[in-house]
Structure formats: structure tokens, C-alpha cells
Coordinates of C-alpha atoms in Angstrom, one line a residue:
X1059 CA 217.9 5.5 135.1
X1060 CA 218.5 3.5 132.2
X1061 CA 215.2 2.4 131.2
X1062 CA 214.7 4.4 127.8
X1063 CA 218.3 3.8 127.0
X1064 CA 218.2 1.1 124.5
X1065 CA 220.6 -1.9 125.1
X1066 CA 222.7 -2.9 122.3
X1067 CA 224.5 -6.3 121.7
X1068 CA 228.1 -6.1 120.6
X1069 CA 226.9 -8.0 117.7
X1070 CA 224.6 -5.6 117.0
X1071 CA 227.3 -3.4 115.7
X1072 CA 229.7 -6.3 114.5
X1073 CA 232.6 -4.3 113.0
X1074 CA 231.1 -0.3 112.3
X1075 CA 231.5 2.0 115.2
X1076 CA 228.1 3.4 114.6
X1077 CA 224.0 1.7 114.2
X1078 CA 221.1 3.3 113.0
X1079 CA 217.9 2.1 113.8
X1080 CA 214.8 3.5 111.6
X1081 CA 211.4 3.1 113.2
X1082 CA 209.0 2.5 110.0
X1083 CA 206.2 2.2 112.0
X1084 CA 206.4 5.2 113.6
X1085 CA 205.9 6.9 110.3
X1086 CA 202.9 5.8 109.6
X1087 CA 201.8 6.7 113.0
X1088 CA 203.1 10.5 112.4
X1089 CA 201.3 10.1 109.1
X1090 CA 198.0 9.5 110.5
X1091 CA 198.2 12.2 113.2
X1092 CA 198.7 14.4 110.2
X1093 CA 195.9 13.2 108.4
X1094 CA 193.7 13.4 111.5
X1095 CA 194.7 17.3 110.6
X1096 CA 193.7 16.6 107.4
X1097 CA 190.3 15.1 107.6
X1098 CA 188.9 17.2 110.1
X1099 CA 189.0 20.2 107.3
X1100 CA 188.1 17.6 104.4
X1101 CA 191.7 17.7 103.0
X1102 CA 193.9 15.6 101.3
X1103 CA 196.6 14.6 103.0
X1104 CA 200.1 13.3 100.8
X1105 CA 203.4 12.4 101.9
X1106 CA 207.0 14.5 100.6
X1107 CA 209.8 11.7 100.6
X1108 CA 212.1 13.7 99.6
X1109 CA 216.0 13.6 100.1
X1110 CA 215.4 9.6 100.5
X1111 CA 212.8 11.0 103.2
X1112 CA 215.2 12.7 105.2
X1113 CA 217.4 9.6 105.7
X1114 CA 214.5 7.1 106.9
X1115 CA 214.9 5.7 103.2
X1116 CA 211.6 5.3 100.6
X1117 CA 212.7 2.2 100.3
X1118 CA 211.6 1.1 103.4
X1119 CA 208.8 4.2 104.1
X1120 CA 207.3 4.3 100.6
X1121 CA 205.8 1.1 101.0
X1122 CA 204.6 1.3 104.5
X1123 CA 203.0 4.2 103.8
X1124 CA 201.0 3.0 100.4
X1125 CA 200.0 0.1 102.8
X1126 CA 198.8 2.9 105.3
X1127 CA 196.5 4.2 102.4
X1128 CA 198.8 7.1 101.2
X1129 CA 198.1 7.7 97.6
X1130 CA 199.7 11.2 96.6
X1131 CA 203.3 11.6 97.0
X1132 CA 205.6 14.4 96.4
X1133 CA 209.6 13.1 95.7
X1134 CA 212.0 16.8 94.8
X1135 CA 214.1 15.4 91.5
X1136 CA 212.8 13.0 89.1
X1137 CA 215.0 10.5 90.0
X1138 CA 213.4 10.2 93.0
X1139 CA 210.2 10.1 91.3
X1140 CA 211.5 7.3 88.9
X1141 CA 212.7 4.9 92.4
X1142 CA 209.4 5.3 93.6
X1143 CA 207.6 4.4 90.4
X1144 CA 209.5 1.1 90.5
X1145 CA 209.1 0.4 94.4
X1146 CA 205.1 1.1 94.3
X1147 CA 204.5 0.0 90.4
X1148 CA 200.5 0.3 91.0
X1149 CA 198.2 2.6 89.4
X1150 CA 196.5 4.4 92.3
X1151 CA 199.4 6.4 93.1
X1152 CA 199.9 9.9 92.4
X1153 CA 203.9 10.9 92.2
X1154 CA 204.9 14.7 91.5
X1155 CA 208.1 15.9 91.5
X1156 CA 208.3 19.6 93.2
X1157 CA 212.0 20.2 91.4
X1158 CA 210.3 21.1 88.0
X1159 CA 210.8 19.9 84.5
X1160 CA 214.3 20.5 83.7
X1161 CA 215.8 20.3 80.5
X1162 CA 215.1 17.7 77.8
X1163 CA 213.4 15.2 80.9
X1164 CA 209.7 15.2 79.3
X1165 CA 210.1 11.7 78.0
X1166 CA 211.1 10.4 81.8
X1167 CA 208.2 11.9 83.1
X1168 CA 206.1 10.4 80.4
X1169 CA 207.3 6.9 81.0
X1170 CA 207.1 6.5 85.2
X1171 CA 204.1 8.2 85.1
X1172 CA 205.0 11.4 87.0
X1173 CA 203.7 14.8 87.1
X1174 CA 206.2 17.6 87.1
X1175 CA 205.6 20.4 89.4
X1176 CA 205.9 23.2 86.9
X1177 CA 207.9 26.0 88.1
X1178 CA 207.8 28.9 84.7
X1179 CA 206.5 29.6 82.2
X1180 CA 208.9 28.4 80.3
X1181 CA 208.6 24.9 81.6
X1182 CA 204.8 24.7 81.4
X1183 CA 205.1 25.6 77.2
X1184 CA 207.9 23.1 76.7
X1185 CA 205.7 20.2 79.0
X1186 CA 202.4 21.3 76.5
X1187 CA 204.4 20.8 73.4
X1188 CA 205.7 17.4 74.4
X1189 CA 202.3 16.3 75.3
X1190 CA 201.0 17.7 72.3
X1191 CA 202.9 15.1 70.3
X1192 CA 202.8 12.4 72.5
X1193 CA 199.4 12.1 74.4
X1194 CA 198.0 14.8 76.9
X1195 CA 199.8 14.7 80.1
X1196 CA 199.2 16.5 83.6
X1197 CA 200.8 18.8 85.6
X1198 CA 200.8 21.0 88.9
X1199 CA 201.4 25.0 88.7
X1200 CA 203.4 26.0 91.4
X1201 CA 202.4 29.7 92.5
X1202 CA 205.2 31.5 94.0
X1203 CA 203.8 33.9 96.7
X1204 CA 206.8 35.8 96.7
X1205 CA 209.6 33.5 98.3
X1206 CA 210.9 34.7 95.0
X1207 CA 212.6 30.9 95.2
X1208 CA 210.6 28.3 92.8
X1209 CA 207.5 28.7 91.2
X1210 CA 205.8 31.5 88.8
X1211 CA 206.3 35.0 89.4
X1212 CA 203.8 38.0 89.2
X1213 CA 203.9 38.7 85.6
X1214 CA 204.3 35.1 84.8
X1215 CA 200.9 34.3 86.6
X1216 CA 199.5 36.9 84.6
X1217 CA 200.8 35.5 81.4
X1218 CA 199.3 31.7 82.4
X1219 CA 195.7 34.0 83.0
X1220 CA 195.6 35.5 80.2
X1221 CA 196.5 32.6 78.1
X1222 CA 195.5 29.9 80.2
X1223 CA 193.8 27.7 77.3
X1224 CA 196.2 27.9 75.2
X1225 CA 199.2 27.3 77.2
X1226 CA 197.6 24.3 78.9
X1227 CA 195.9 22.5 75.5
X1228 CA 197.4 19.4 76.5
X1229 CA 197.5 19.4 79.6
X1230 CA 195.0 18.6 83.0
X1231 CA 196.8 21.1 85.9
X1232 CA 196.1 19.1 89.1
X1233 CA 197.1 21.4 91.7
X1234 CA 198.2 24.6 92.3
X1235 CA 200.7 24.8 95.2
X1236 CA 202.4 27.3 97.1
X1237 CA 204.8 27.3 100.1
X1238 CA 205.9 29.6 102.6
X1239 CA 209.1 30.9 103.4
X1240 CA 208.4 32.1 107.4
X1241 CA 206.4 30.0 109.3
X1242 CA 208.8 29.7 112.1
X1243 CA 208.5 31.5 115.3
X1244 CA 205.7 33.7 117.0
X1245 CA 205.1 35.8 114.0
X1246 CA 203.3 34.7 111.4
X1247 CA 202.2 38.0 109.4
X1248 CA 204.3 36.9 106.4
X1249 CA 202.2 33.3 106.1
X1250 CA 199.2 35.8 105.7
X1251 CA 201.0 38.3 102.9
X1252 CA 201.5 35.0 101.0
X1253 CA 198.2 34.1 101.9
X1254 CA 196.6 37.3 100.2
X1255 CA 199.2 37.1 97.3
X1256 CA 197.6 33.7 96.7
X1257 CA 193.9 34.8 96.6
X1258 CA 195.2 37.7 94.1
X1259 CA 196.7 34.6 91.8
X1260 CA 193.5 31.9 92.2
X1261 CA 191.1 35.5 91.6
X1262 CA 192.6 35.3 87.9
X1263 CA 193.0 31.7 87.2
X1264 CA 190.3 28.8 86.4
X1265 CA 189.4 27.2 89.6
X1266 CA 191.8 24.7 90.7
X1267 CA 192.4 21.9 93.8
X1268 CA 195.1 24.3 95.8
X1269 CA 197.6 23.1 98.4
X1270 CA 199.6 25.4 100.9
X1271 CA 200.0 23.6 103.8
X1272 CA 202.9 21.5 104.6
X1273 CA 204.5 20.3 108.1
X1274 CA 205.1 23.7 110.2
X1275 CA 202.3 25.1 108.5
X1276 CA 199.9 22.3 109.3
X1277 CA 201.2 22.6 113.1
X1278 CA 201.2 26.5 113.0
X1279 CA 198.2 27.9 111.4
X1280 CA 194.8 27.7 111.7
X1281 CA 194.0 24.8 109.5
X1282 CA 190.4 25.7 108.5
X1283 CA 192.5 29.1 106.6
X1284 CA 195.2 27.0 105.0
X1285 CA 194.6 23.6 104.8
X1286 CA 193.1 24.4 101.2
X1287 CA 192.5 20.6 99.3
X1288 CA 196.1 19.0 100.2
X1289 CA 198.4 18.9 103.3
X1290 CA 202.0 18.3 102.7
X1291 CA 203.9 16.8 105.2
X1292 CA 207.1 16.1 105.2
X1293 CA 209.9 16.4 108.0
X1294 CA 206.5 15.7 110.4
X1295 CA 206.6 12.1 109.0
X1296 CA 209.9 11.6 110.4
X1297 CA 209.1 13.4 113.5
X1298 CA 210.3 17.2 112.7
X1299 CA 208.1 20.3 114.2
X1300 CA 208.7 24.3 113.0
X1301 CA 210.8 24.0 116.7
X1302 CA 211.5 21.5 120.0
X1303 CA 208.0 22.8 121.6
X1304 CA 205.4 22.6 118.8
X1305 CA 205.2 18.9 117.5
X1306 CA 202.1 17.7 115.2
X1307 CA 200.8 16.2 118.6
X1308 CA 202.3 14.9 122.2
X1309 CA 201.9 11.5 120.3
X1310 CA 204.3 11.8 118.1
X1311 CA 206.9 10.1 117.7
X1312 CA 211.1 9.7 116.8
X1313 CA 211.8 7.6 113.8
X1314 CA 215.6 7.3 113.8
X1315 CA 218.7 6.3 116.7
X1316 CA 222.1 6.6 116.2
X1317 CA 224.5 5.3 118.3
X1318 CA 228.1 5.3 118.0
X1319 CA 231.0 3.8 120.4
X1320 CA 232.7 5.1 122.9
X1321 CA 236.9 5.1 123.9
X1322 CA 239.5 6.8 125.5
X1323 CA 238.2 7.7 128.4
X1324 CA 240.9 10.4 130.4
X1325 CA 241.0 13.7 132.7
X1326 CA 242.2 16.9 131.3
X1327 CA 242.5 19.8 134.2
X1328 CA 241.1 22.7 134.1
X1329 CA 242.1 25.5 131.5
X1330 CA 243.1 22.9 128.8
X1331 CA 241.9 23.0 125.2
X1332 CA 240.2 20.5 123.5
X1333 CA 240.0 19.3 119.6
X1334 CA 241.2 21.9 116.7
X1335 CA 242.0 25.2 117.1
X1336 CA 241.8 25.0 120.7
X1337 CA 237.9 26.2 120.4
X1338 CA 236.8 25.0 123.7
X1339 CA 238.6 25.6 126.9
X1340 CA 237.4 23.3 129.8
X1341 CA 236.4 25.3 132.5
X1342 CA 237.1 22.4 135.4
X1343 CA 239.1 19.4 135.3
X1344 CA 237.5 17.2 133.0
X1345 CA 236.1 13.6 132.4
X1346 CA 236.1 13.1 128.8
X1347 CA 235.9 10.8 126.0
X1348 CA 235.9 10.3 122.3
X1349 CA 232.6 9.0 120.4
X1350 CA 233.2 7.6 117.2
X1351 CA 231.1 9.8 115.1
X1352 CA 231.9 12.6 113.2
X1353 CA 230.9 15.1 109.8
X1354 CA 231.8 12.3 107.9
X1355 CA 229.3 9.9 109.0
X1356 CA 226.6 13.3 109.1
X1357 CA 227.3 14.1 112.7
X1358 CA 227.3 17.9 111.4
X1359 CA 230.2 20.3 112.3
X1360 CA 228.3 23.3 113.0
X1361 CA 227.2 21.2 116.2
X1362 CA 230.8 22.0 117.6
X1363 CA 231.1 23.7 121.3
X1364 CA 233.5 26.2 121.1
X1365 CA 233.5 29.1 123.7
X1366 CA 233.1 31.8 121.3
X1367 CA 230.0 30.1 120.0
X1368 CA 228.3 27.6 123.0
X1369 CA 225.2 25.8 121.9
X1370 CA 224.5 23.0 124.5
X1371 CA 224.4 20.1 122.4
X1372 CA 225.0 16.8 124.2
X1373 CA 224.8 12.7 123.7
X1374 CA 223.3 10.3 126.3
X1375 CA 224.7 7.6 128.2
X1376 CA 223.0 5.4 130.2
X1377 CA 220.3 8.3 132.3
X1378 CA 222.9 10.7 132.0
X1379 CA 223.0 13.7 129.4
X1380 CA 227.2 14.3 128.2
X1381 CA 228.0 17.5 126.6
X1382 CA 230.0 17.8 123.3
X1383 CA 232.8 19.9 123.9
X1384 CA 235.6 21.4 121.1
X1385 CA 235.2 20.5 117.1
X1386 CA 233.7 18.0 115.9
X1387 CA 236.3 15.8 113.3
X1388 CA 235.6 13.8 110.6
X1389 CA 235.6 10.7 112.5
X1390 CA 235.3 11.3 116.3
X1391 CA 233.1 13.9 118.7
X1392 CA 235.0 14.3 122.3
X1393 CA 231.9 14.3 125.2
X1394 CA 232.4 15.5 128.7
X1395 CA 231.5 12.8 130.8
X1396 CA 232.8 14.1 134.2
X1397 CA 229.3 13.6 135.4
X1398 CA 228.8 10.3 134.6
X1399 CA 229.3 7.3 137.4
X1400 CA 232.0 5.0 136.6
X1401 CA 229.7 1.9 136.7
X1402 CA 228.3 3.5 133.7
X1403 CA 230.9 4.3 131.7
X1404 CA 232.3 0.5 132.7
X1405 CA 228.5 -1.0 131.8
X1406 CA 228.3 1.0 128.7
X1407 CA 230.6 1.3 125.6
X1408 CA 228.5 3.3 123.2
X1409 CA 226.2 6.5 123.5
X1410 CA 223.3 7.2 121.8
X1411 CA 224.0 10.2 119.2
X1412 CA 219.9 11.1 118.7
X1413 CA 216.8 9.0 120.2
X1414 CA 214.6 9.6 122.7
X1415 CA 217.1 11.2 125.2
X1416 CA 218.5 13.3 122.1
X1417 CA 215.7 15.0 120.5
X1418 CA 216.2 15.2 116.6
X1419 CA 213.9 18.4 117.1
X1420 CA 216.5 20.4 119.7
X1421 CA 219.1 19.4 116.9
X1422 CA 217.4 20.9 114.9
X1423 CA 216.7 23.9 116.3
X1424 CA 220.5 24.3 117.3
X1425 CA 221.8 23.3 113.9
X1426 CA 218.8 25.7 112.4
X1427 CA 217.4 22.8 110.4
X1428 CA 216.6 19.4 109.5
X1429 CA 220.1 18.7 107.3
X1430 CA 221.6 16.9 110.9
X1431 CA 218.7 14.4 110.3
X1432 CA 219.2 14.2 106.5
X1433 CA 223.1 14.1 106.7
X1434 CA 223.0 11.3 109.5
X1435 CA 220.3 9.1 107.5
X1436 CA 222.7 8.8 104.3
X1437 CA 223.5 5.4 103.3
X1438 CA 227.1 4.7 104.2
X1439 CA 229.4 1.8 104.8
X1440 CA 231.0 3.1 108.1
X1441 CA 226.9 2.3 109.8
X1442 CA 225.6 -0.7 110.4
X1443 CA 221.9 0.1 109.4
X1444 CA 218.4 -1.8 110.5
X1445 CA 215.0 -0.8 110.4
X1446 CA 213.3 -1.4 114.4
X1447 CA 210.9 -4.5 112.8
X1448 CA 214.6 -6.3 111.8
X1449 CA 216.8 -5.0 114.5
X1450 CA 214.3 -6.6 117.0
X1451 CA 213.8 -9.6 115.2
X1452 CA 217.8 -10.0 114.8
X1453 CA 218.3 -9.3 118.8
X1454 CA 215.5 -9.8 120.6

């Protein structure tokens, strides 16, 4: 029963309650089932790395990827952009940074050799002028087809059409992008509204490379419609899908563990409350125990069971699934494990927090998004932190 729960030496933790283990290689693997997507249409396919690529770290991914053959990669703030420069200092790599030129950056963007996704019209005229004075520079348009979020507008699309020379003298425009705003679910109507609103905008503008598709999109839509020149994924590389059921194949695979210790093991009886507020009333007598992981370590407290507001989500021990029950607290998640045989509990001292018994993808869906995988992959002092390649050259 305990054969894909993964065995951890106490020295494995030394003195942090909690280990992450980040599977590099199983990036690149999720990568190349992507661009599998991507070269049957005859499509580009980058990489998005940002938010420090959802807590697997571009230090470690960035790298494995360029060595994979990734060229094009897509960071969110120009720092970002500026970290990967200096980890991949090559010339064959394309970074663009899809937070926009924001004020008085041109001359970063200039130096490290990124290309600023250009969100107005105001940033594509102050970008020209910069260039104009200091060498001709590139840049991507970002079309917004009505997310109304980033990207130019209606009339601002008409503006760049009808002044498309001028307001792009110094400049070579890459890419347009887009991105939709409801892929999830069984209905996707709105991805073909965008979709039209998109062949409206590239019906007015010179012709262009265009890129739509992104993770859910890719795994969604019929990719000979909206592949376009460039894929974008980016929580696929790490293992994410639009939900639990629809990954980018059966092959994919989970990038990061977690794993946190275990104490105070006790029975409550039935009718007693558990954690703050008294959210979550047990509803038999009950087995529980604390696991030393909490919102501030990025165990997320919307994950709470409370009876007002039940969402199933558990931790595994040893073959056995253990449901979270009451608040979660800054340092320590209390788990019913009434179910689970003593010889377990007394072989085991730790639970595993997400893995392969703990999908990151039914998180996700609970939690309503990928921040549980972002929030747990933050660099912090409490977690002892390895990628697989040294953890299993450490301890095995």
C-alpha cells in the first residue's frame, strides 16, 4: 500500500518540518508533450516561467529547458526577464516580458535584451521614441480580444492600423498575442467570440506571427483553429490542466512534493469542534493529528474544511488518504486520521502535502487555481528544498 509513497530519511529534513522535492526533469518531459502539440500544426512552441515558474524556480527549469531546445520564453515583470538574461547569457534566446513596458524601464529592456510585450498605445509610442534614439528595438503587440484586462482595446487597435508605420518606425513587432479569459469548463463559445474579435484586429493590421494558444487552450481547443505560430505553455510545464480530468496527455507528469511532519496524534469524540472558530464539527469520534504546514509556508487557507463550506481536500499517509478538517493556521493543518492503522501512523512521521497521491490538479480545482502551487513553491527558510536529481543523489 505504500509503494508510491516516497520514503524520507530523518536527515532528509534535518531541522524544517517541511521538504520540497522539484522534479526538473519532468518539465522538460511536460514540455515536449506540449511541443508534440505544437509540431503537429507547424507551431512554435515557448515556455512562460513566470512567478519563478509557479514555484519549480527558473533557476533550476530555465536551464533545463534551453538544454531541451527551448528558445522563446515568456517571464511577466522585467525582473524576471533580467534573472533569466543572466542565467541563459546566449544569443539564441528570445525573452519577452508579458507585464508591458512600465514607466521609465526602456533602458532595462535595452540592456538584457528583452522585448516588452506592449500593452497601449501609450506604451508602444514611448518604446518607438526610445528606440528612435538609441537603436531600433522589437516588440510584441498584445491584442486584447475583450478580456478588457491587458492589451490594446478597440479603438486603440484602430489607432495602431491607421498609423501603423509611423508608430512602429523603430521598431520590428514580433508577435501579436492574445489570451482568453474562459477556456475552462464545457463551454467554450467565449474562446470563439475572441476568436472572431481577433480576425477583425489581424483584417486591419500588416500581417504578423500570432500567438493565442497557451496551456488550457492547447489542451481544450482544436489546435489546427488556434495554435496560430506560437503555443504558450505555462502551468502545463509544471503539470497544471484547465481541470483534474483534462491533462496535456495521460503521460504527464507532477513536478513538485511537499511533505511536512506529523505530531500529536489524540481522539476527540464526536460533536467536538476543531481549529478556530469552531468551523468544523467532527461528526464521529475522531483520530486526528496536526501536520506542520500551514498559510505561512503556502499551504493556502481557503483549503480549510469547515461545515458550512466542505471541499474534500485531504493529505496522504502511507496508502491511506487523511482528510483536513477545521482551519488551516499559519503553522499547522489538523488531518483526520481515524482511518489510518496504527502501524502506520507508528512507521510514518510525516505526510505528503501534494505528489502523486495528492494531485496538484484537484488542488487546484478546489482552491479555483494554480496560486496553492505558486504559494507552496516560494523560497522560504522554514522548507528544506531539493530538486529530485540532488535529493536522490543525497539519499539514495
Amino acid at each position: 500500500m505504500t509503494q508510491n509513497f516516497r520514503l524520507i530519511p530523518d536527515e532528509a529534513f534535518g531541522s524544517k518540518a517541511i521538504i520540497r522535492i522539484r522534479d526538473i526533469d519532468a518539465i522538460v518531459h511536460n514540455f515536449n508533450l506540449f511541443k508534440s502539440k505544437a509540431d503537429a500544426t507547424g507551431t512554435l512552441c515557448a515556455a512562460v516561467l513566470k512567478g519563478d515558474v509557479y514555484g519549480l524556480q527558473i533557476k533550476d527549469v530555465a536551464p533545463a529547458l534551453y538544454n531541451a531546445g527551448a528558445r522563446h520564453f515568456f517571464i511577466e515583470e522585467l525582473c524576471e526577464g533580467i534573472e533569466l538574461r543572466k542565467l541563459l547569457p546566449v544569443d539564441d534566446i528570445h525573452i519577452y516580458a508579458l507585464g508591458g513596458l512600465l514607466y521609465n524601464e526602456e533602458q532595462y529592456f535595452q540592456q538584457y535584451k528583452i522585448v516588452p510585450c506592449l500593452n497601449a498605445i501609450e506604451q508602444l509610442k514611448r518604446w518607438n521614441t526610445f528606440c528612435s534614439k538609441n537603436g531600433n528595438g522589437s516588440a510584441i503587440i498584445h491584442l486584447d480580444t475583450h478580456m478588457n484586462r491587458l492589451g490594446f482595446l478597440d479603438e486603440e487597435v484602430k489607432e495602431l492600423s491607421h498609423s501603423y508605420d509611423l508608430l512602429t518606425s523603430h521598431l520590428t513587432i514580433e508577435y501579436y498575442i492574445s489570451h482568453f479569459f474562459d477556456i475552462k469548463g464545457s463551454d467554450p463559445s467565449n474562446c470563439f467570440r475572441q476568436l472572431d474579435v481577433l480576425k477583425n484586429y489581424l483584417s486591419i493590421l500588416p500581417a504578423k506571427p500570432v500567438s493565442f494558444a497557451c496551456t488550457d487552450s492547447v489542451i481544450l481547443l482544436d489546435n489546427t483553429v488556434f495554435n496560430f505560430d506560437m503555443i504558450r505553455p505555462g502551468v502545463g510545464l509544471v503539470g497544471g490542466a484547465p481541470n483534474a480530468g483534462s491533462p496535456i496527455s495521460p503521460d504527464a507528469r507532477h513536478t513538485m512534493e511537499i511533505y511536512a511532519k506529523m505530531s500529536q496524534i489524540k481522539t476527540v469524540a464526536q460533536g467536538q469542534t476543531i481549529g478556530y472558530g469552531g468551523a468544523y464539527t467532527t461528526k464521529r469520534d475522531t483520530r486526528l493529528a496536526l501536520v506542520h504546514i500551514g498559510y505561512k509556508h503556502g499551504y493556502l487557507r481557503l483549503l480549510s474544511e469547515t461545515d458550512s463550506n466542505p471541499k474534500g481536500v485531504y493529505m496522504f499517509i502511507g496508502g491511506y488518504k487523511i482528510p483536513i478538517i477545521g482551519k488551516i493556521s499559519s503553522g499547522a493543518t489538523t488531518v483526520d486520521v481515524s482511518d489510518v492503522p496504527e502501524s502506520v501512523l507508528e512507521q510514518f512521521h510525516y505526510v505528503e502535502v501534494i505528489g502523486p497521491n495528492v494531485d496538484i490538479k484537484v488542488l487546484a480545482d478546489i482552491s479555483g487555481c494554480y496560486d496553492i502551487l505558486g504559494a507552496l513553491g516560494v523560497n522560504n527558510m522554514r522548507i528544506a528544498d531539493f530538486t529530485l536529481e540532488d535529493y536522490d543523489k543525497i539519499f539514495h
